[in-house]
Structure formats: structure tokens, C-alpha cells
Short mmCIF file of N, CA, C and O in Angstrom, two decimals:
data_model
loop_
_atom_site.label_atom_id
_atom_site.label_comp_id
_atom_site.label_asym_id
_atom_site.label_seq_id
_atom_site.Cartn_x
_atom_site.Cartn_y
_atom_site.Cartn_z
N UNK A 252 69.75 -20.51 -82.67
CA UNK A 252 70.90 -19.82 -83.21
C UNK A 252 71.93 -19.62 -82.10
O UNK A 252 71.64 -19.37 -80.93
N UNK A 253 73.13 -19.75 -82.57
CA UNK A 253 74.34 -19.52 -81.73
C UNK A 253 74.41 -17.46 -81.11
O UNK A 253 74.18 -16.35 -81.58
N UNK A 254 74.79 -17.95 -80.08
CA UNK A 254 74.93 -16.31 -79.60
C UNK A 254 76.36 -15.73 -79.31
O UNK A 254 77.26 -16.48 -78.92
N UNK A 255 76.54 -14.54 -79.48
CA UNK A 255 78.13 -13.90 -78.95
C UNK A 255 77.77 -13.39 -77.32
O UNK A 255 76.81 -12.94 -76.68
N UNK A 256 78.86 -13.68 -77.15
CA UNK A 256 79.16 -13.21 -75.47
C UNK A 256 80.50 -11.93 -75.26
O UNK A 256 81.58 -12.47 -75.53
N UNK A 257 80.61 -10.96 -75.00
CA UNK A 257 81.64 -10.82 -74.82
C UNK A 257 82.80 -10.83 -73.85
O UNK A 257 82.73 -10.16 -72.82
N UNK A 258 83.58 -11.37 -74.08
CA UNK A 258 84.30 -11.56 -73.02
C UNK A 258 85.91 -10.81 -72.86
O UNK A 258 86.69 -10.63 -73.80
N UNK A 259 86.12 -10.52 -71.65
CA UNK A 259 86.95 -9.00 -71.48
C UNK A 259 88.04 -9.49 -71.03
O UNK A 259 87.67 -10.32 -70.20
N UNK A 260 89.53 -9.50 -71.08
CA UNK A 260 90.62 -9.79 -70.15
C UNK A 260 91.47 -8.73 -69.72
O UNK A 260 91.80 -7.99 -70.64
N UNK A 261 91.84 -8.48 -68.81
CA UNK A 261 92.20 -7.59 -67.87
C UNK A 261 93.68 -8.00 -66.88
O UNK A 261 93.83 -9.20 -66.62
N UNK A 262 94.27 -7.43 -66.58
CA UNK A 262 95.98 -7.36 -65.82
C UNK A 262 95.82 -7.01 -64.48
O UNK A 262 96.17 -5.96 -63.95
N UNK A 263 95.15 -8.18 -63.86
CA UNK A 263 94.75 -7.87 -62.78
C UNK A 263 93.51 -7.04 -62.08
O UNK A 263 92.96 -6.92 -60.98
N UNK A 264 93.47 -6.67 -63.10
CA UNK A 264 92.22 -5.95 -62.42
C UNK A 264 90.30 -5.78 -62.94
O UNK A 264 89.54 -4.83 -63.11
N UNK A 265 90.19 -7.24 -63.01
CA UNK A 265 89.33 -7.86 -63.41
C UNK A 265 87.61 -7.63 -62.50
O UNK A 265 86.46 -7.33 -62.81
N UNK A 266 88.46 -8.02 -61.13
CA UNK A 266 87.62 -7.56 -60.18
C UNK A 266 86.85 -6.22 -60.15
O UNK A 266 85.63 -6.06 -60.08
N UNK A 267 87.85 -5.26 -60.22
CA UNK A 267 87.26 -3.92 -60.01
C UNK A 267 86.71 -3.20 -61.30
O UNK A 267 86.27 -2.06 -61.39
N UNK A 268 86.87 -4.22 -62.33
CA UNK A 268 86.22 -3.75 -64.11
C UNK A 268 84.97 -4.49 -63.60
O UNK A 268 84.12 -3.73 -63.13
N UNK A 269 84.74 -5.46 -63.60
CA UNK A 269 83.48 -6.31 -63.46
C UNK A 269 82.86 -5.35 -62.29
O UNK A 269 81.80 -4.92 -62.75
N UNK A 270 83.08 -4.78 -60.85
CA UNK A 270 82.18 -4.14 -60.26
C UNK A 270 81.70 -3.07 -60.95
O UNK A 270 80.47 -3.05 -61.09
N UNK A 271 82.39 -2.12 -61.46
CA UNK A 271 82.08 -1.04 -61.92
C UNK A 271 81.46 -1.04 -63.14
O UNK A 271 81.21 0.12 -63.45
N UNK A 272 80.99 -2.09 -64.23
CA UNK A 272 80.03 -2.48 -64.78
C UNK A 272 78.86 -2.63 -64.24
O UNK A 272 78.00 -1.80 -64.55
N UNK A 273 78.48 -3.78 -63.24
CA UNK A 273 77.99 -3.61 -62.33
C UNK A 273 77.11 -2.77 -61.81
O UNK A 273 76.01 -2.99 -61.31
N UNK A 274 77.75 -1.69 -62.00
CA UNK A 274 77.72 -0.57 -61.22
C UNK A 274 76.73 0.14 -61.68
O UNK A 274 75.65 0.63 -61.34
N UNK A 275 77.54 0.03 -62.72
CA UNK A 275 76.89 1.12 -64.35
C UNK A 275 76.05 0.66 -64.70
O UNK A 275 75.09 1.36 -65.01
N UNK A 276 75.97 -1.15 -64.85
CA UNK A 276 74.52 -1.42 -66.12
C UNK A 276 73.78 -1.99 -64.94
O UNK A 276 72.59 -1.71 -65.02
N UNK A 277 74.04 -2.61 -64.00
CA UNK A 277 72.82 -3.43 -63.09
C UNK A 277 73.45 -4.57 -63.49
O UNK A 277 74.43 -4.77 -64.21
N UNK A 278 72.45 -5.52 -62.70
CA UNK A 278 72.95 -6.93 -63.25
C UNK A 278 73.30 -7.89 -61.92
O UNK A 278 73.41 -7.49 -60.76
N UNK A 279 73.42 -9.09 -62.34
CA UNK A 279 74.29 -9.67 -61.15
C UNK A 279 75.73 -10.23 -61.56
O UNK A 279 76.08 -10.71 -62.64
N UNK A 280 76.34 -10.06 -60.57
CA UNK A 280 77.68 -10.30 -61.04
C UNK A 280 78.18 -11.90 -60.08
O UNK A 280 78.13 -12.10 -58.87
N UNK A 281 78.52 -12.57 -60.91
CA UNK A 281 79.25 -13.88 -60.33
C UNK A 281 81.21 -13.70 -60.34
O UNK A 281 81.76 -13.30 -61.37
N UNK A 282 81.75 -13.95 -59.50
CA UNK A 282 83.27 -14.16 -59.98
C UNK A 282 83.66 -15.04 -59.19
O UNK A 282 83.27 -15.29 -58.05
N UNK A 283 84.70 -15.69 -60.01
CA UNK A 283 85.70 -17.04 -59.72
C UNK A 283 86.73 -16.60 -59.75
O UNK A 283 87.05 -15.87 -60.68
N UNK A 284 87.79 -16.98 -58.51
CA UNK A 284 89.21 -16.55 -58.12
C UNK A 284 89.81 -17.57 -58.78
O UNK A 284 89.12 -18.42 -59.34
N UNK A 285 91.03 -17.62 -58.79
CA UNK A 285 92.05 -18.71 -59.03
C UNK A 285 92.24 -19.51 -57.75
O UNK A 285 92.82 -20.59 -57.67
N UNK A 286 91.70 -18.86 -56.81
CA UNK A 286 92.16 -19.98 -55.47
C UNK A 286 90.99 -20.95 -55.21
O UNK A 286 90.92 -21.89 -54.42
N UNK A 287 89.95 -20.37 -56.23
CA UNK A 287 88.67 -21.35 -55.85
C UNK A 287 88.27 -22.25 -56.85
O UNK A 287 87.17 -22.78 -56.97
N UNK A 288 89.56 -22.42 -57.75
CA UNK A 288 89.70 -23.50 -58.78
C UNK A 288 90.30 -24.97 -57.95
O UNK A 288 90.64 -25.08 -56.77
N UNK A 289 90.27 -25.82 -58.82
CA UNK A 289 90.48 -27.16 -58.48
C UNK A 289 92.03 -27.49 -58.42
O UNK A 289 92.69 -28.34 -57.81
N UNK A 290 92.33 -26.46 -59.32
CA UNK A 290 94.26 -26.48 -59.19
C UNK A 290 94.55 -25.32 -58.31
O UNK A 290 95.72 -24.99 -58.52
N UNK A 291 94.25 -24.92 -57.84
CA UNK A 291 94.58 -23.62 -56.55
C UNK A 291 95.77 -24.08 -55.87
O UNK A 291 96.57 -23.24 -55.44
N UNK A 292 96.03 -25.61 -55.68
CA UNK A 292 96.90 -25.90 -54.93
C UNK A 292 98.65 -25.63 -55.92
O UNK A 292 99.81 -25.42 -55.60
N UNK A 293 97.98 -25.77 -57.04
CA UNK A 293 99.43 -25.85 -57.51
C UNK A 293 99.93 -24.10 -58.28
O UNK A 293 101.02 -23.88 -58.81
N UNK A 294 99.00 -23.26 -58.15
CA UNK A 294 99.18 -21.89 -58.53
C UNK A 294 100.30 -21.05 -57.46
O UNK A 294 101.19 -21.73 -56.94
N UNK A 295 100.25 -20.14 -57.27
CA UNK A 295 101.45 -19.57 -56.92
C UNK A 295 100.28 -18.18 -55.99
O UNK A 295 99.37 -17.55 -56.54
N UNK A 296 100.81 -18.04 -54.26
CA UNK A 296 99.64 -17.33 -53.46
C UNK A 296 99.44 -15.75 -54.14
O UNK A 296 98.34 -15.23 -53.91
N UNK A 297 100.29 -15.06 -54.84
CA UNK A 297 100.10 -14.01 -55.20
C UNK A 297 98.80 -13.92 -56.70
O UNK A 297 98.47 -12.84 -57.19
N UNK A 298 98.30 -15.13 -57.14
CA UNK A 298 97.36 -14.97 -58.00
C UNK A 298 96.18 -15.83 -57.47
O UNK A 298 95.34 -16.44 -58.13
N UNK A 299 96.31 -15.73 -56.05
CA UNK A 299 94.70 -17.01 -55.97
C UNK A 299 93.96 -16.07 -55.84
O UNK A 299 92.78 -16.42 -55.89
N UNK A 300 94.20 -14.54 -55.63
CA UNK A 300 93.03 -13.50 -55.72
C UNK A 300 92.43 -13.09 -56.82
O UNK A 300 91.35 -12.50 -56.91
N UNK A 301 93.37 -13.52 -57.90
CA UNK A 301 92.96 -12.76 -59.31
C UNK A 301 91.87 -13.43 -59.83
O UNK A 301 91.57 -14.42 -59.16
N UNK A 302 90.98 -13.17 -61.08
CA UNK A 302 89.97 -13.91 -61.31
C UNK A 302 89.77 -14.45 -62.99
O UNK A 302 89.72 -13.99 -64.13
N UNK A 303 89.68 -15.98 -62.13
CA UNK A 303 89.53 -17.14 -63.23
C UNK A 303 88.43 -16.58 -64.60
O UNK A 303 88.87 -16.49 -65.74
N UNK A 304 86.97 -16.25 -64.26
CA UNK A 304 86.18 -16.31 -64.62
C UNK A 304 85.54 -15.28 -63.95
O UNK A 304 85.59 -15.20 -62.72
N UNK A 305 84.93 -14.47 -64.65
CA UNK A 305 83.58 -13.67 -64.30
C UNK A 305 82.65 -13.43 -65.53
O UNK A 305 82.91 -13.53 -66.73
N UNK A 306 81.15 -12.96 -64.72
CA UNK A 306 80.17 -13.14 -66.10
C UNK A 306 79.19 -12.12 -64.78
O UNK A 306 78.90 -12.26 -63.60
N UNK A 307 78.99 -11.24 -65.72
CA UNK A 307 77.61 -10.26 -65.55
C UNK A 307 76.69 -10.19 -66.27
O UNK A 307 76.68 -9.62 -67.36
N UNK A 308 75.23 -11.11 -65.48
CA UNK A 308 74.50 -11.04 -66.73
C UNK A 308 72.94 -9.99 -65.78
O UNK A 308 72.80 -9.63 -64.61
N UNK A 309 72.07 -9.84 -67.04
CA UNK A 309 71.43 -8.56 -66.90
C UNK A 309 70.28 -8.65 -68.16
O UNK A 309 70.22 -7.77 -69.02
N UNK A 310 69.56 -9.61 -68.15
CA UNK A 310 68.25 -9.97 -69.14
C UNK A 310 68.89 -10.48 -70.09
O UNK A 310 69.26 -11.64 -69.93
N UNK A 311 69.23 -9.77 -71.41
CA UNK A 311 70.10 -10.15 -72.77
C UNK A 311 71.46 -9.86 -72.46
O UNK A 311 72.35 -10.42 -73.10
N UNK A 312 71.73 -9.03 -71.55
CA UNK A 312 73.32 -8.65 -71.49
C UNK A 312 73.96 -9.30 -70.75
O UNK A 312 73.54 -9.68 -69.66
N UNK A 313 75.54 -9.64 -71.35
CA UNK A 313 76.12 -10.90 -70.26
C UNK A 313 77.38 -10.13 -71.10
O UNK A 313 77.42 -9.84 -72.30
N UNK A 314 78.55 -9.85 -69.89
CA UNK A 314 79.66 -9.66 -70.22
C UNK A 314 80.44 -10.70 -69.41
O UNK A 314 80.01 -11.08 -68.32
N UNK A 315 81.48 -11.13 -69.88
CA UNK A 315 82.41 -11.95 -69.12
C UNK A 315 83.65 -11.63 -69.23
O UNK A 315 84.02 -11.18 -70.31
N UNK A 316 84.73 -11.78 -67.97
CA UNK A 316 85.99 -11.61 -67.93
C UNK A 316 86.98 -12.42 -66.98
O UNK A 316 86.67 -13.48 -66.43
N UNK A 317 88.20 -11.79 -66.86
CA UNK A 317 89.35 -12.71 -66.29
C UNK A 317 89.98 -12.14 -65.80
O UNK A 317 89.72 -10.98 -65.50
N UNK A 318 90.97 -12.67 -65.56
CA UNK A 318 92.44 -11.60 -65.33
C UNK A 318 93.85 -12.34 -66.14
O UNK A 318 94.93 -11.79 -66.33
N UNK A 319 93.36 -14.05 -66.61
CA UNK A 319 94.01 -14.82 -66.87
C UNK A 319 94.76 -14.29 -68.49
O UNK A 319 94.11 -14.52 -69.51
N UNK A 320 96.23 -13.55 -68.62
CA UNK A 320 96.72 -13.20 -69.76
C UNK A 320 97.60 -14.22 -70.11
O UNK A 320 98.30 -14.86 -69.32
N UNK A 321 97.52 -14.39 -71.58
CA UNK A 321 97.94 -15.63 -72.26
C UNK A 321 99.81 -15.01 -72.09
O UNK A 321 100.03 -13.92 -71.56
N UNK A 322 100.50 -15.55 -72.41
CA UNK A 322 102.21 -15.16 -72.04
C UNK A 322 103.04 -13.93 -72.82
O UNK A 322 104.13 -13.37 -72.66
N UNK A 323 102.10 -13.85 -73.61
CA UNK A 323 102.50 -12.71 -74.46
C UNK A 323 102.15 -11.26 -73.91
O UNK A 323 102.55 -10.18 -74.33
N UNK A 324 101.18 -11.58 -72.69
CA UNK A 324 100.69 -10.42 -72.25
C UNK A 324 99.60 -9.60 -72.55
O UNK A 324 99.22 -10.40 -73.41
N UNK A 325 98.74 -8.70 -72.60
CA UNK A 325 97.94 -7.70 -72.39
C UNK A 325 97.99 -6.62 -73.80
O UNK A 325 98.74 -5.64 -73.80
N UNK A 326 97.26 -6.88 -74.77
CA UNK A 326 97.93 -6.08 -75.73
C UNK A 326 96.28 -5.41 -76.31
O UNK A 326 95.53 -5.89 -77.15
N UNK A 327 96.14 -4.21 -75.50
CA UNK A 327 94.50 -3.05 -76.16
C UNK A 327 94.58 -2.78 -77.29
O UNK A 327 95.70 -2.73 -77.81
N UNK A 328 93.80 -2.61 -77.78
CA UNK A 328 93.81 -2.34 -79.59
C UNK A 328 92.03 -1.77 -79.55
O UNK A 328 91.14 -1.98 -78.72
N UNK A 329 92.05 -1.16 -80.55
CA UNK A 329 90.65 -0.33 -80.77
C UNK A 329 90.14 -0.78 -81.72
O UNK A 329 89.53 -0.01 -82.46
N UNK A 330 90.21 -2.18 -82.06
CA UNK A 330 89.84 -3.16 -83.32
C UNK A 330 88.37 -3.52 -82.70
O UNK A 330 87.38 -3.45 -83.43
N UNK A 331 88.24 -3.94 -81.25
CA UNK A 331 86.74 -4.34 -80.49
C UNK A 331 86.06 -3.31 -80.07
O UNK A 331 86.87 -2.57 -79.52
N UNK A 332 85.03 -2.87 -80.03
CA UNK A 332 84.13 -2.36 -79.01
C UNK A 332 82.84 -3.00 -78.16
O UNK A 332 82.37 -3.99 -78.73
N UNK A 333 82.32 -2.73 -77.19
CA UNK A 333 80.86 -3.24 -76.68
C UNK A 333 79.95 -2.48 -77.36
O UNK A 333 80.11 -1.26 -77.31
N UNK A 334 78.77 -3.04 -78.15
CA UNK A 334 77.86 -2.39 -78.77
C UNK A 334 77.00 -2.28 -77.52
O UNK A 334 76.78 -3.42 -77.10
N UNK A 335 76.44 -1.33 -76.75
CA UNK A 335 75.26 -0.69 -75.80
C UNK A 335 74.18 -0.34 -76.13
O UNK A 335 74.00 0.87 -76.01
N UNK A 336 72.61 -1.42 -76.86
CA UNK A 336 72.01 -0.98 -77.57
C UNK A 336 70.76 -0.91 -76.27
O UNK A 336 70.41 -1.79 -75.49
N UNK A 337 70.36 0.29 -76.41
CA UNK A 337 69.37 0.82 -75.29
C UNK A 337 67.91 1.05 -75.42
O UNK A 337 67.43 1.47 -76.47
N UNK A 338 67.21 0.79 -74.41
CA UNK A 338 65.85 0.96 -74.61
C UNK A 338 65.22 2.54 -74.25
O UNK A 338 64.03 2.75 -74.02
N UNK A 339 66.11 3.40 -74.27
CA UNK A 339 65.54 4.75 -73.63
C UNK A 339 66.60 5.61 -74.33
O UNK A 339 67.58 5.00 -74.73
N UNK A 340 66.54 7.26 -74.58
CA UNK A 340 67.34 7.95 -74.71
C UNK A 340 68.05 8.15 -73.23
O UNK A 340 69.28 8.22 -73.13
N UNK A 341 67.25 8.21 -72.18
CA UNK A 341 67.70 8.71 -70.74
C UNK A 341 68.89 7.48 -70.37
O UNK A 341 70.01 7.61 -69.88
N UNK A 342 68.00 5.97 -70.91
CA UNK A 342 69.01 5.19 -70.58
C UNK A 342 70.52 5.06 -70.95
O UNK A 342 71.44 4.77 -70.19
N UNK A 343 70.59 5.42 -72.67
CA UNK A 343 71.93 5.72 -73.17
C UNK A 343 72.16 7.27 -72.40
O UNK A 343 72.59 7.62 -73.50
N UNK A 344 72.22 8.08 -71.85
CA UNK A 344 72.55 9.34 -71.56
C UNK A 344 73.31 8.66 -70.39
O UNK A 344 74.53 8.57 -70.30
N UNK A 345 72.37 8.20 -69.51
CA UNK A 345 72.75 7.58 -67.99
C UNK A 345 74.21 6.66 -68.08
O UNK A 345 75.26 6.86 -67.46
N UNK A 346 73.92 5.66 -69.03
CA UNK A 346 75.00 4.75 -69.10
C UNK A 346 76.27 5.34 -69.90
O UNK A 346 77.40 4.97 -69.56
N UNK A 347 76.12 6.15 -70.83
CA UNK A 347 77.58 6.93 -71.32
C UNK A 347 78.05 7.74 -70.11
O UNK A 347 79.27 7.85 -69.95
N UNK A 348 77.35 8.23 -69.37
CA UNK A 348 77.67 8.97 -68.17
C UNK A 348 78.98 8.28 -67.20
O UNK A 348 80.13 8.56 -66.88
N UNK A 349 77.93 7.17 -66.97
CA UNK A 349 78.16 6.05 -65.73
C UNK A 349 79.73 5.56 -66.56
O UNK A 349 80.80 5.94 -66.09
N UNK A 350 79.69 5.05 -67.30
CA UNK A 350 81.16 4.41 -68.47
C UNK A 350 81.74 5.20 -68.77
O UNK A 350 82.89 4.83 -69.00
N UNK A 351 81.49 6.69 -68.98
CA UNK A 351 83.15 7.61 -69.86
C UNK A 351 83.60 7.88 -68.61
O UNK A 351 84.71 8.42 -68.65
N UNK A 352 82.93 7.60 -66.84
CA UNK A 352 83.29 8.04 -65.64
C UNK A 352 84.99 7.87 -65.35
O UNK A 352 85.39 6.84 -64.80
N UNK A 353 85.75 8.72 -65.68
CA UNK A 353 87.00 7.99 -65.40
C UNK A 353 87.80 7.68 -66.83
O UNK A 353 88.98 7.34 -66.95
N UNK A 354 86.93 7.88 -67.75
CA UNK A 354 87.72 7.29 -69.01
C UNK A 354 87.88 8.30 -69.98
O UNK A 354 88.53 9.31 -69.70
N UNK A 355 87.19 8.08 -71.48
CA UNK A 355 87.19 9.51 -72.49
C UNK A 355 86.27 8.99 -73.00
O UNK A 355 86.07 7.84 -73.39
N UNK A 356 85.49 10.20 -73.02
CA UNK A 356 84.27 10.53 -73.83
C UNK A 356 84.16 11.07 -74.91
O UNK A 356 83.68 12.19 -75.10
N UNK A 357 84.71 10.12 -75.93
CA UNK A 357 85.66 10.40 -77.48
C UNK A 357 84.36 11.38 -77.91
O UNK A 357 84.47 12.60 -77.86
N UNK A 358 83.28 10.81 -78.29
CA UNK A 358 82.08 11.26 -79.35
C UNK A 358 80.85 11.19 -78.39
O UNK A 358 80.25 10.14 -78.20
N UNK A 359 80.49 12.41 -77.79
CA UNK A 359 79.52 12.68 -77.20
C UNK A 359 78.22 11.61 -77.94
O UNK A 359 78.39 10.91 -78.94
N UNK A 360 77.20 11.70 -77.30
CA UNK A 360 75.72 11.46 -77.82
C UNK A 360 75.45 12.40 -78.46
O UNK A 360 75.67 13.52 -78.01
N UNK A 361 74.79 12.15 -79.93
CA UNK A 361 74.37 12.90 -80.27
C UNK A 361 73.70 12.37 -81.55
O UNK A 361 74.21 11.49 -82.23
N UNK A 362 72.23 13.09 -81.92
CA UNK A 362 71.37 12.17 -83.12
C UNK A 362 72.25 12.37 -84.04
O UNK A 362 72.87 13.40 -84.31
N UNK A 363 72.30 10.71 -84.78
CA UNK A 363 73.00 11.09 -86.09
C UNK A 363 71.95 11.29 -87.40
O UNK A 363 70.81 11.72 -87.28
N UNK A 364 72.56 10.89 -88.64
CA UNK A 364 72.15 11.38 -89.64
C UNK A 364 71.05 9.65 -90.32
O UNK A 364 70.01 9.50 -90.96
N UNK A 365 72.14 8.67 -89.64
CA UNK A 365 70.93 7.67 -89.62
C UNK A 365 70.10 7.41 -88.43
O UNK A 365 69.91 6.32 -87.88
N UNK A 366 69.65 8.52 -88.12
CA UNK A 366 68.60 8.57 -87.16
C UNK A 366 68.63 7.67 -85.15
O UNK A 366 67.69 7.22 -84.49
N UNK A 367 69.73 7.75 -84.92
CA UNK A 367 69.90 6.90 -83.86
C UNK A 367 70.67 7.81 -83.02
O UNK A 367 71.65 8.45 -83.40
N UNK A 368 70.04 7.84 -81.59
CA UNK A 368 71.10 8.39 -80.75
C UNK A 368 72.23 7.69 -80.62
O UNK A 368 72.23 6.51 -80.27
N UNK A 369 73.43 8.45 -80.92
CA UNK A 369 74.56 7.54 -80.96
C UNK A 369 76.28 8.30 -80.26
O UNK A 369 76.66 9.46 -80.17
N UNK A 370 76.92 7.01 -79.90
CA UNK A 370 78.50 8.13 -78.85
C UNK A 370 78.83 6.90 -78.58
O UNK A 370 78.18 5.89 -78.30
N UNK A 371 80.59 7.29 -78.79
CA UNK A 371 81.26 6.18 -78.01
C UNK A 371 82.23 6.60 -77.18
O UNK A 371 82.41 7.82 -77.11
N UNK A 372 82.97 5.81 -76.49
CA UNK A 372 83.66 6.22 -75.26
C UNK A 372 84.82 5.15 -74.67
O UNK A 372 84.42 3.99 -74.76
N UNK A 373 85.81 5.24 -74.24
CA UNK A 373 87.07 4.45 -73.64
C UNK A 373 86.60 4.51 -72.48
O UNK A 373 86.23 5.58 -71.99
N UNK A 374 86.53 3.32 -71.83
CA UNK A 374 85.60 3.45 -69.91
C UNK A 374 87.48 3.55 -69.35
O UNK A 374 88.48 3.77 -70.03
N UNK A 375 87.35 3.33 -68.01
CA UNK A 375 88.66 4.16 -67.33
C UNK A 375 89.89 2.67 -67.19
O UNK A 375 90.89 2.67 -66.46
N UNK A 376 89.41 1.41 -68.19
CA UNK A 376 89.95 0.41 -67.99
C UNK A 376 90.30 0.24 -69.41
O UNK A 376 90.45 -0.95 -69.70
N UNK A 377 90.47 0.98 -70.28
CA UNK A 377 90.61 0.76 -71.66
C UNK A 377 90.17 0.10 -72.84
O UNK A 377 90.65 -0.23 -73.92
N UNK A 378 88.53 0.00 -71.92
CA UNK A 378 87.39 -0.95 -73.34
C UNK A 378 87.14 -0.10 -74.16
O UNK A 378 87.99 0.79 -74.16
N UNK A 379 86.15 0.07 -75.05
CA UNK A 379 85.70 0.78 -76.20
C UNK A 379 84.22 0.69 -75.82
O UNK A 379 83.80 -0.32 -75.26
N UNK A 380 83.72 1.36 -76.01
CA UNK A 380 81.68 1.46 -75.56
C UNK A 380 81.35 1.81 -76.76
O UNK A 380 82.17 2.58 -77.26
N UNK A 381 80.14 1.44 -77.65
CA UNK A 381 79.35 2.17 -78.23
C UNK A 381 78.17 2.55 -77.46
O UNK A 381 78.27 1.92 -76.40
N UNK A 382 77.00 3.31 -77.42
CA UNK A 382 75.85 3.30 -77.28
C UNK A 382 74.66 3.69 -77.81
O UNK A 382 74.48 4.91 -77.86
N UNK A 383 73.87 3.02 -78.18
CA UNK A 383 73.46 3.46 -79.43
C UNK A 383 71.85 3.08 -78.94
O UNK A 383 71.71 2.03 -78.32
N UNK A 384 70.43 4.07 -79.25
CA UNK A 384 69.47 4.27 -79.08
C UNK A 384 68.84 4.63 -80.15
O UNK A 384 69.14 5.59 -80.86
N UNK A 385 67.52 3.49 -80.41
CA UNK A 385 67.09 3.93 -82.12
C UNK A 385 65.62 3.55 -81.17
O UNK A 385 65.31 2.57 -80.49
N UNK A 386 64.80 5.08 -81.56
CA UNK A 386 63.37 5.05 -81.35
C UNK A 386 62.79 4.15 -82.30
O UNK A 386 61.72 3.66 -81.96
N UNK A 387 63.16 3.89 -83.17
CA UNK A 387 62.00 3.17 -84.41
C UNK A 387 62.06 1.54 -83.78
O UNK A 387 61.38 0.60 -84.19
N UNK A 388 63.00 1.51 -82.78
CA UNK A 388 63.10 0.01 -82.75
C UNK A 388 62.40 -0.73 -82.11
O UNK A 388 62.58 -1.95 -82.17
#
């Protein structure tokens, strides 16, 4: 079966979203600059720092991102979120912690009514988090 990846784009500041994931979930993190592409020569020196490609992966979890914005620009919308589905209550506690760090912590954790620890949150780069912890699972 085909799988989803998600993948994140960012205005420069691709680098310091991908560490601070990182940070938060574990993982290893790979990133590709624009200067360490094959056309580097013909880009312009103020973007060979920015990044082509990045991918954090972490057993099942793999996020990927850029900095590369299509011409229209950078446009957040609260239509996406990252679903954060966890193997621990401590672990969703830890990781809403680690992610609302800096951002908003719209909807605390808290058991819902279909039985799942559940909260979401804006991290300090303007993604959307769910996190969500179901003992039965």
C-alpha cells in the first residue's frame, strides 16, 4: 500500500523547524541546501543556505520539508494538521509540551468522550499538531 509523508514548507526557516522537531520527537534529521544541488551554480548566493529538501525520519515517522516557496508565496491555513499518534500518555504529555514550546496550546490534553487522550496545538512556526493517545490500541 501507498503511504503519506508529510511534507512542510517554510520562508526560510526550514532549518531551524526541522531542528526543533528533532528536538522534540527524536529522530535523525538529513538536510539538503540549495548550494549542494547540482544547479547551485546558477542560483543566486543569498539562497544556497536555504534548504532544498529535508526529511526526519524516526521508525514510522518521517516529516519532510523545504524552504523552496512556489511564487505566490507562503500562504498558512488551518485546513492541515500533523496527526501525533503516541504510544504512552507520558509520551503525548512530553511531546505537546516540547511543540506548544513557543507556540499555542489551543486545547490542552485531555480524555475525551471517545476515549483517547487528546489536544492540539500551533508549534512556534505555524503548523497545526494533533496528539492523540488511545490505550485500547
Amino acid at each position: 500500500m501507498a503511504s503519506i509523508n508529510s511534507y512542510l514548507t517554510f520562508n526560510g526557516n526550514c532549518r531551524e523547524a526541522m531542528i526543533f522537531y528533532r528536538d522534540c520527537l527524536g529522530g535523525e534529521l538529513t538536510l539538503e541546501t540549495i548550494g549542494e544541488t547540482e544547479f547551485a551554480d546558477r542560483m543566486p548566493n543569498v539562497i544556497k543556505r536555504s534548504i532544498m529538501h529535508a526529511v526526519l525520519a524516526k521508525d514510522e515517522l518521517v516529516i519532510m520539508g523545504t524552504d523552496m516557496v512556489e511564487e505566490r508565496g507562503l500562504i498558512k491555513g488551518n485546513s492541515i494538521s500533523l496527526m501525533l499518534n503516541c504510544n504512552s500518555e507520558e509520551e503525548a504529555k512530553a511531546y505537546y509540551d516540547k511543540l506548544s514550546a513557543g507556540g499555542k496550546a489551543s486545547h490542552p490534553l485531555q480524555q475525551t468522550f471517545w476515549g483517547t487522550l487528546f489536544g492540539d496545538l500551533t508549534d512556534r512556526f505555524g503548523n497545526n499538531w494533533l496528539i492523540n493517545y488511545d490505550k485500547n490500541r
